[in-house]
PDB file of C-alpha atoms in Angstrom:
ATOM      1  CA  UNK A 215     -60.181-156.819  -6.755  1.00  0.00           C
ATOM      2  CA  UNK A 216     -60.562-153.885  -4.189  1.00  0.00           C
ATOM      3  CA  UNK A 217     -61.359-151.612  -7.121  1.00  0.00           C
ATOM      4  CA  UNK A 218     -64.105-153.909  -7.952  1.00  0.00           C
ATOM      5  CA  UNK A 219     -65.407-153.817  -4.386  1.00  0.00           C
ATOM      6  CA  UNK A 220     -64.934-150.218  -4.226  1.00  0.00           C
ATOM      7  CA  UNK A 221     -67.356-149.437  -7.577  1.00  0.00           C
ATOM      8  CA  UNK A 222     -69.859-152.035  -7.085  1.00  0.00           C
ATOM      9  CA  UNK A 223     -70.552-150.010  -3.656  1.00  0.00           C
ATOM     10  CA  UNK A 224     -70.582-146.968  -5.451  1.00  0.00           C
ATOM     11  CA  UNK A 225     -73.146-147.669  -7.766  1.00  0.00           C
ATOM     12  CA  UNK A 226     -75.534-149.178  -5.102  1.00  0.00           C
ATOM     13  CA  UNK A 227     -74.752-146.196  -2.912  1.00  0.00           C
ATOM     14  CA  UNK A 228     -75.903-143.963  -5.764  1.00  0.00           C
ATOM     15  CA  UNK A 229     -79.140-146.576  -6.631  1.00  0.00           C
ATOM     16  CA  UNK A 230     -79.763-146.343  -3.099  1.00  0.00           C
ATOM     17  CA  UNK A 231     -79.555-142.626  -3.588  1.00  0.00           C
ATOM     18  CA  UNK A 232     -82.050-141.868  -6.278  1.00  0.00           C
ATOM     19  CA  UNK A 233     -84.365-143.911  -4.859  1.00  0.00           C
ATOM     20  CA  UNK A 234     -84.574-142.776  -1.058  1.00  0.00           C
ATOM     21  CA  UNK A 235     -84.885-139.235  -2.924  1.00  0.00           C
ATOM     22  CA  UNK A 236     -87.505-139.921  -5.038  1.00  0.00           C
ATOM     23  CA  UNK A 237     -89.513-141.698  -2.249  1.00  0.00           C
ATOM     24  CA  UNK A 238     -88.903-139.459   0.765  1.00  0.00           C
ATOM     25  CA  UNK A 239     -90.113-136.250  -1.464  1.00  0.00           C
ATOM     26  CA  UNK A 240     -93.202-137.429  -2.405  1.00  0.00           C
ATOM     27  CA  UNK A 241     -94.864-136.517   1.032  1.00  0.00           C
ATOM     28  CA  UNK A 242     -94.654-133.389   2.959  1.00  0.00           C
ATOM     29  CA  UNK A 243     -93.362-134.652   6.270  1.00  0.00           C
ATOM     30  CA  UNK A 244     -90.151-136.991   4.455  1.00  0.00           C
ATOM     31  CA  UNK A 245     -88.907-134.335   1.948  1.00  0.00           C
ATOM     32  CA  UNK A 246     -86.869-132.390   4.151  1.00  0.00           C
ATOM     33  CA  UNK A 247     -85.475-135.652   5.157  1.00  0.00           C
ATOM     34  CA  UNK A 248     -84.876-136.522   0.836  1.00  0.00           C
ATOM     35  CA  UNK A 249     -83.433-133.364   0.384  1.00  0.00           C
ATOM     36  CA  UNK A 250     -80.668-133.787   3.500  1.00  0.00           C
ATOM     37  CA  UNK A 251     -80.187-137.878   3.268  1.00  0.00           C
ATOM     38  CA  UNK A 252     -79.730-137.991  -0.573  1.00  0.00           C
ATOM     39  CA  UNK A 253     -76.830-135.266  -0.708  1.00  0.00           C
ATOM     40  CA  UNK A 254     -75.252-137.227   1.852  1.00  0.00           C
ATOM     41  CA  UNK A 255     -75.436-140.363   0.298  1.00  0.00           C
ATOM     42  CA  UNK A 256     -74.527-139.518  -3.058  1.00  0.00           C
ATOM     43  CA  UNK A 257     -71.024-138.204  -1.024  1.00  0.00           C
ATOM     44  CA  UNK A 258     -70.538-141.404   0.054  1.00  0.00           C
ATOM     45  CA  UNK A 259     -71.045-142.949  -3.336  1.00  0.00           C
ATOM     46  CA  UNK A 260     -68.713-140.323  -5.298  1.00  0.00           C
ATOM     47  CA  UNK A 261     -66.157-141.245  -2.365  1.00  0.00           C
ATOM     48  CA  UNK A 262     -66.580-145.142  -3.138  1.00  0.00           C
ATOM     49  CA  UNK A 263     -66.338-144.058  -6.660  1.00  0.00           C
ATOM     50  CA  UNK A 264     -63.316-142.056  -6.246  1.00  0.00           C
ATOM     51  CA  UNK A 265     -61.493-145.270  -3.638  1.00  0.00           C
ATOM     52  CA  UNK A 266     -62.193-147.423  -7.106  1.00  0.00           C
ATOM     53  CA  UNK A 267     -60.271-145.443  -9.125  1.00  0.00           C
ATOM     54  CA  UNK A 268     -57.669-144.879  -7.131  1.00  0.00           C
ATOM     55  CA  UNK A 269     -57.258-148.690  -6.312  1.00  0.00           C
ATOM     56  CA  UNK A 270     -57.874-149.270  -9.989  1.00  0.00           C
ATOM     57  CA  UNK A 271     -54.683-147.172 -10.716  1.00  0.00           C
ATOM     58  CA  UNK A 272     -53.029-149.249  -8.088  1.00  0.00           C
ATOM     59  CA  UNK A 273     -54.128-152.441  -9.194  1.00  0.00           C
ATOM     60  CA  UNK A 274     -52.763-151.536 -13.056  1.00  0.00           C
ATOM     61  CA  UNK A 275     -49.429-150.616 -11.937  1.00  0.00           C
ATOM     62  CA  UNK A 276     -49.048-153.579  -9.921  1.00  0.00           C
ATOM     63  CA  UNK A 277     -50.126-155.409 -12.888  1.00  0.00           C
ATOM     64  CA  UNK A 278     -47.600-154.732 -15.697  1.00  0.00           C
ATOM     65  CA  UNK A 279     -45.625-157.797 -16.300  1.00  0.00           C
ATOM     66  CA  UNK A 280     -44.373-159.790 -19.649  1.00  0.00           C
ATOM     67  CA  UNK A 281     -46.530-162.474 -20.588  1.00  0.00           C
ATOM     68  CA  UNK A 282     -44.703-165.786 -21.549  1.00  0.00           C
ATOM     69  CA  UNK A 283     -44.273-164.709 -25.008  1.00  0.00           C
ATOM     70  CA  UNK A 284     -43.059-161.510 -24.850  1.00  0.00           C
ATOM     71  CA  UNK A 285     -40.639-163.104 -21.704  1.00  0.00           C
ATOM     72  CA  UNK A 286     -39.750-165.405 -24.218  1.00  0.00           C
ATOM     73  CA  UNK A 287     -39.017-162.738 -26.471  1.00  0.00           C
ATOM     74  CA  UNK A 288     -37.293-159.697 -24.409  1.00  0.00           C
ATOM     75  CA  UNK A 289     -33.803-159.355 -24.078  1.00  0.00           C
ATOM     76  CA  UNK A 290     -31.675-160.244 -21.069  1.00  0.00           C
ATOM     77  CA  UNK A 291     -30.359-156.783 -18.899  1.00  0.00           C
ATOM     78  CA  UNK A 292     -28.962-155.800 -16.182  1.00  0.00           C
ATOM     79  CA  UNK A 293     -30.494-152.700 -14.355  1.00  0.00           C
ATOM     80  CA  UNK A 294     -28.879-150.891 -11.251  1.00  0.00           C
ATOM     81  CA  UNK A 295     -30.856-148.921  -8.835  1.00  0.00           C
ATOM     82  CA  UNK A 296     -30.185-145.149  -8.548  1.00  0.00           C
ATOM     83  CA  UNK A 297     -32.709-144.217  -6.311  1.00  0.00           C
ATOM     84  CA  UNK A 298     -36.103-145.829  -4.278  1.00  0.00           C
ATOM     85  CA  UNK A 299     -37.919-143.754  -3.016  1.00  0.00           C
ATOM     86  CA  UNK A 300     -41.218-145.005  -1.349  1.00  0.00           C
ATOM     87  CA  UNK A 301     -44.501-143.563  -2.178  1.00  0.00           C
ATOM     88  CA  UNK A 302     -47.874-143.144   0.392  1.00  0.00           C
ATOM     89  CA  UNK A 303     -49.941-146.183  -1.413  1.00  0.00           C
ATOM     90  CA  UNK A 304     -50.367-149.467  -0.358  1.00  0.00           C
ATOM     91  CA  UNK A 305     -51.654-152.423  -1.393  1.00  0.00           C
ATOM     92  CA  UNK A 306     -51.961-155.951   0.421  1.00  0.00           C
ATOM     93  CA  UNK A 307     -49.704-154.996   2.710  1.00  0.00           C
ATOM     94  CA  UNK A 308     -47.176-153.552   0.253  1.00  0.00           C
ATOM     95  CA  UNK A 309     -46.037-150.267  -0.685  1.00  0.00           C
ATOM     96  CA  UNK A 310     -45.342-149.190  -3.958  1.00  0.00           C
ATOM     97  CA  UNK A 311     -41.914-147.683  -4.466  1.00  0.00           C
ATOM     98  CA  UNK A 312     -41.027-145.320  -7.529  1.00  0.00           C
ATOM     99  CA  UNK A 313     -37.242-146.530  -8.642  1.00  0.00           C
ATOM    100  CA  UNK A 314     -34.812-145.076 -10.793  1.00  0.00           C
ATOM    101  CA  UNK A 315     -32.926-147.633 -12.873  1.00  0.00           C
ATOM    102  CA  UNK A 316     -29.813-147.777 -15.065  1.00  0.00           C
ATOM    103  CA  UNK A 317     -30.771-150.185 -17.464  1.00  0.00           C
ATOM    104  CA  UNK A 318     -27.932-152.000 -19.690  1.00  0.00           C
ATOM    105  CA  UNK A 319     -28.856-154.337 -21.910  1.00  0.00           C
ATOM    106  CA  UNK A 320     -26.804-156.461 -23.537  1.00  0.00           C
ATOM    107  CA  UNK A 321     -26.788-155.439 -26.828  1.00  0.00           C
ATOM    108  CA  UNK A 322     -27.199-151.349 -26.794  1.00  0.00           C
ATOM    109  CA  UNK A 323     -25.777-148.655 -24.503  1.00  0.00           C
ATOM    110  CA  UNK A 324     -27.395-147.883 -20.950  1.00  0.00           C
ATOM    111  CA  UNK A 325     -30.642-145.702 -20.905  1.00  0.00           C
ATOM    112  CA  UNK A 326     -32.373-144.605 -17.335  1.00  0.00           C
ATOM    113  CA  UNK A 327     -35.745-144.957 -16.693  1.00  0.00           C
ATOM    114  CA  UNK A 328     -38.981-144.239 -13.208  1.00  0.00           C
ATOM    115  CA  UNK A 329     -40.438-147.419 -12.459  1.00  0.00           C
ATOM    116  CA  UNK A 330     -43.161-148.119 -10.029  1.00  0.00           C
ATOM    117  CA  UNK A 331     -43.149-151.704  -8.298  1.00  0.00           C
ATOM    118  CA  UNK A 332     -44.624-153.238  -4.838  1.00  0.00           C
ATOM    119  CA  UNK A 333     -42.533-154.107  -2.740  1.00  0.00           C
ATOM    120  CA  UNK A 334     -42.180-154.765   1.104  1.00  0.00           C
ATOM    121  CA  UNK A 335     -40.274-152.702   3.433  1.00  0.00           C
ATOM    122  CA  UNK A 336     -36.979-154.409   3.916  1.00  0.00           C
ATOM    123  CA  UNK A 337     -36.717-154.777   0.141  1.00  0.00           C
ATOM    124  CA  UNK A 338     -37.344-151.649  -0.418  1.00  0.00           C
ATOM    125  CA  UNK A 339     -34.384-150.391   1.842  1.00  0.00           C
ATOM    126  CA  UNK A 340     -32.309-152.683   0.248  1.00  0.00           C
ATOM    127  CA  UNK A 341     -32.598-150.906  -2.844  1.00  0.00           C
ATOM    128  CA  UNK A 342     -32.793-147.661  -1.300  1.00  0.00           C
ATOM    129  CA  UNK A 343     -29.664-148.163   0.359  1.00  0.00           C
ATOM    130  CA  UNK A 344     -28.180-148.697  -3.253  1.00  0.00           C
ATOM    131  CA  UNK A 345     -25.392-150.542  -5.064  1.00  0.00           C
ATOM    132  CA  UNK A 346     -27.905-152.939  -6.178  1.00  0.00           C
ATOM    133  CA  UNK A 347     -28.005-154.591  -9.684  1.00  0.00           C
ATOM    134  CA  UNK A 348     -30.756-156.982 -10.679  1.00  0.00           C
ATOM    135  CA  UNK A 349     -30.922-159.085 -13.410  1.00  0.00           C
ATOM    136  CA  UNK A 350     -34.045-157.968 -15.732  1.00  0.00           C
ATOM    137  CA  UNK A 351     -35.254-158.467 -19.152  1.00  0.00           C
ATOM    138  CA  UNK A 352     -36.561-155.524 -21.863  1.00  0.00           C
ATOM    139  CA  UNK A 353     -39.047-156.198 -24.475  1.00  0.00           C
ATOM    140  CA  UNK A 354     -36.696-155.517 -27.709  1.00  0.00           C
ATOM    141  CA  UNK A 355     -39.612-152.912 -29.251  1.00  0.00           C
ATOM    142  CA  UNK A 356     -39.962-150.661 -26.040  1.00  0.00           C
ATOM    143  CA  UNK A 357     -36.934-149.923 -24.099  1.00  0.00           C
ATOM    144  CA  UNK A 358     -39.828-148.715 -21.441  1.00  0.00           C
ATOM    145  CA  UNK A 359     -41.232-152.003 -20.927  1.00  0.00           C
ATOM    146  CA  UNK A 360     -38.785-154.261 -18.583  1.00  0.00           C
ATOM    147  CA  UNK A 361     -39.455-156.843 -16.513  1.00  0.00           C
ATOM    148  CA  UNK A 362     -37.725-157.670 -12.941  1.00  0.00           C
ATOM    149  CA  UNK A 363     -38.574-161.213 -11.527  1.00  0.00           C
ATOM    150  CA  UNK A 364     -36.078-160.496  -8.640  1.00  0.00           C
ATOM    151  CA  UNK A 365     -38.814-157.897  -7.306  1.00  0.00           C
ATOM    152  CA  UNK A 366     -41.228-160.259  -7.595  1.00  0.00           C
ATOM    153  CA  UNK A 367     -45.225-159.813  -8.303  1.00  0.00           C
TER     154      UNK A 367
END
C-alpha cells in the first residue's frame, strides 16, 4: 500500500515538474525561477520514486506466503533458529528480521537456509535469544520456499 502511495506522488511530483518548467520559461522574468523550481522538484519526485521502491521491496518480502494449495500440498518441518538478527526496515510498526534456520523435514536430511520475516520486538528476541524450534511447512519442489504460521503475517 505505502509503495503505492509513495509512486503515485512521484509521478504527480514529476507532472507537476514538467509543467511548472515549461510554463515558468516561457517569459523572461519566471525562467530563472523554471530553471531553479523544476530541478528541485524533480528531486523530490526521484526521492518519492526511490521511497516506492524501497517499500515495494518491503511489501514483497512481507508478502511471501503458501497459498491454500500449495499449504495443502507442502510438507510438515520442523525448523530451529540459529541466528536473528534484526535489520534497519520497518513496516507497520514491525521490523523485519533476517533468520537463519535449520530446517528438518520429515522426510529428507536437515538443510540451512536466510529468511526474512516481520516480526515485533519481543518476538524477535525470543528467537534471537535461541533454542527455538517452530513448527513449519516446505513446499516439496523448493526446499527454499517454507512457510512459518507461528511467526505469523
Amino acid at each position: 500500500m505505502a509503495s503505492v502511495v509513495f509512486g503515485t506522488f512521484a509521478v504527480i511530483a514529476l507532472i507537476v515538474a514538467v509543467v511548472l518548467f515549461l510554463v515558468l520559461r516561457r517569459k523572461p522574468h519566471t525562467r530563472v525561477g523554471a530553471y531553479v523550481s523544476a530541478p528541485i522538484v524533480l528531486l523530490a519526485a526521484a526521492m518519492l520514486g526511490m521511497g516506492s521502491l524501497a517499500f515495494g521491496s518491503l511489501e514483497a518480502a512481507g508478502l511471501r506466503t503458501f497459498t491454500p494449495e500449495e499449504r495443502a500440498a507442502a510438507v510438515p518441518c520442523q525448523a530451529a533458529v540459529l541466528g536473528a538478527e534484526q535489520t534497519s526496515n520497518k513496516l507497520n510498526g514491525r521490523y523485519f528480521w533476517l533468520l537463519r534456520l535449520r530446517v528438518t523435514p520429515r522426510a529428507g536430511s536437515a538443510y540451512e537456509i536466510e529468511r526474512t520475516a516481520r516480526l515485533t520486538s519481543p518476538t524477535g528476541e525470543r528467537l534471537r535469544a535461541g533454542n527455538v524450534v517452530l513448527p513449519c511447512l516446505v513446499a516439496p519442489g523448493d526446499q527454499s520456499r517454507i512457510d512459518i504460521p507461528a511467526l505469523g503475517k
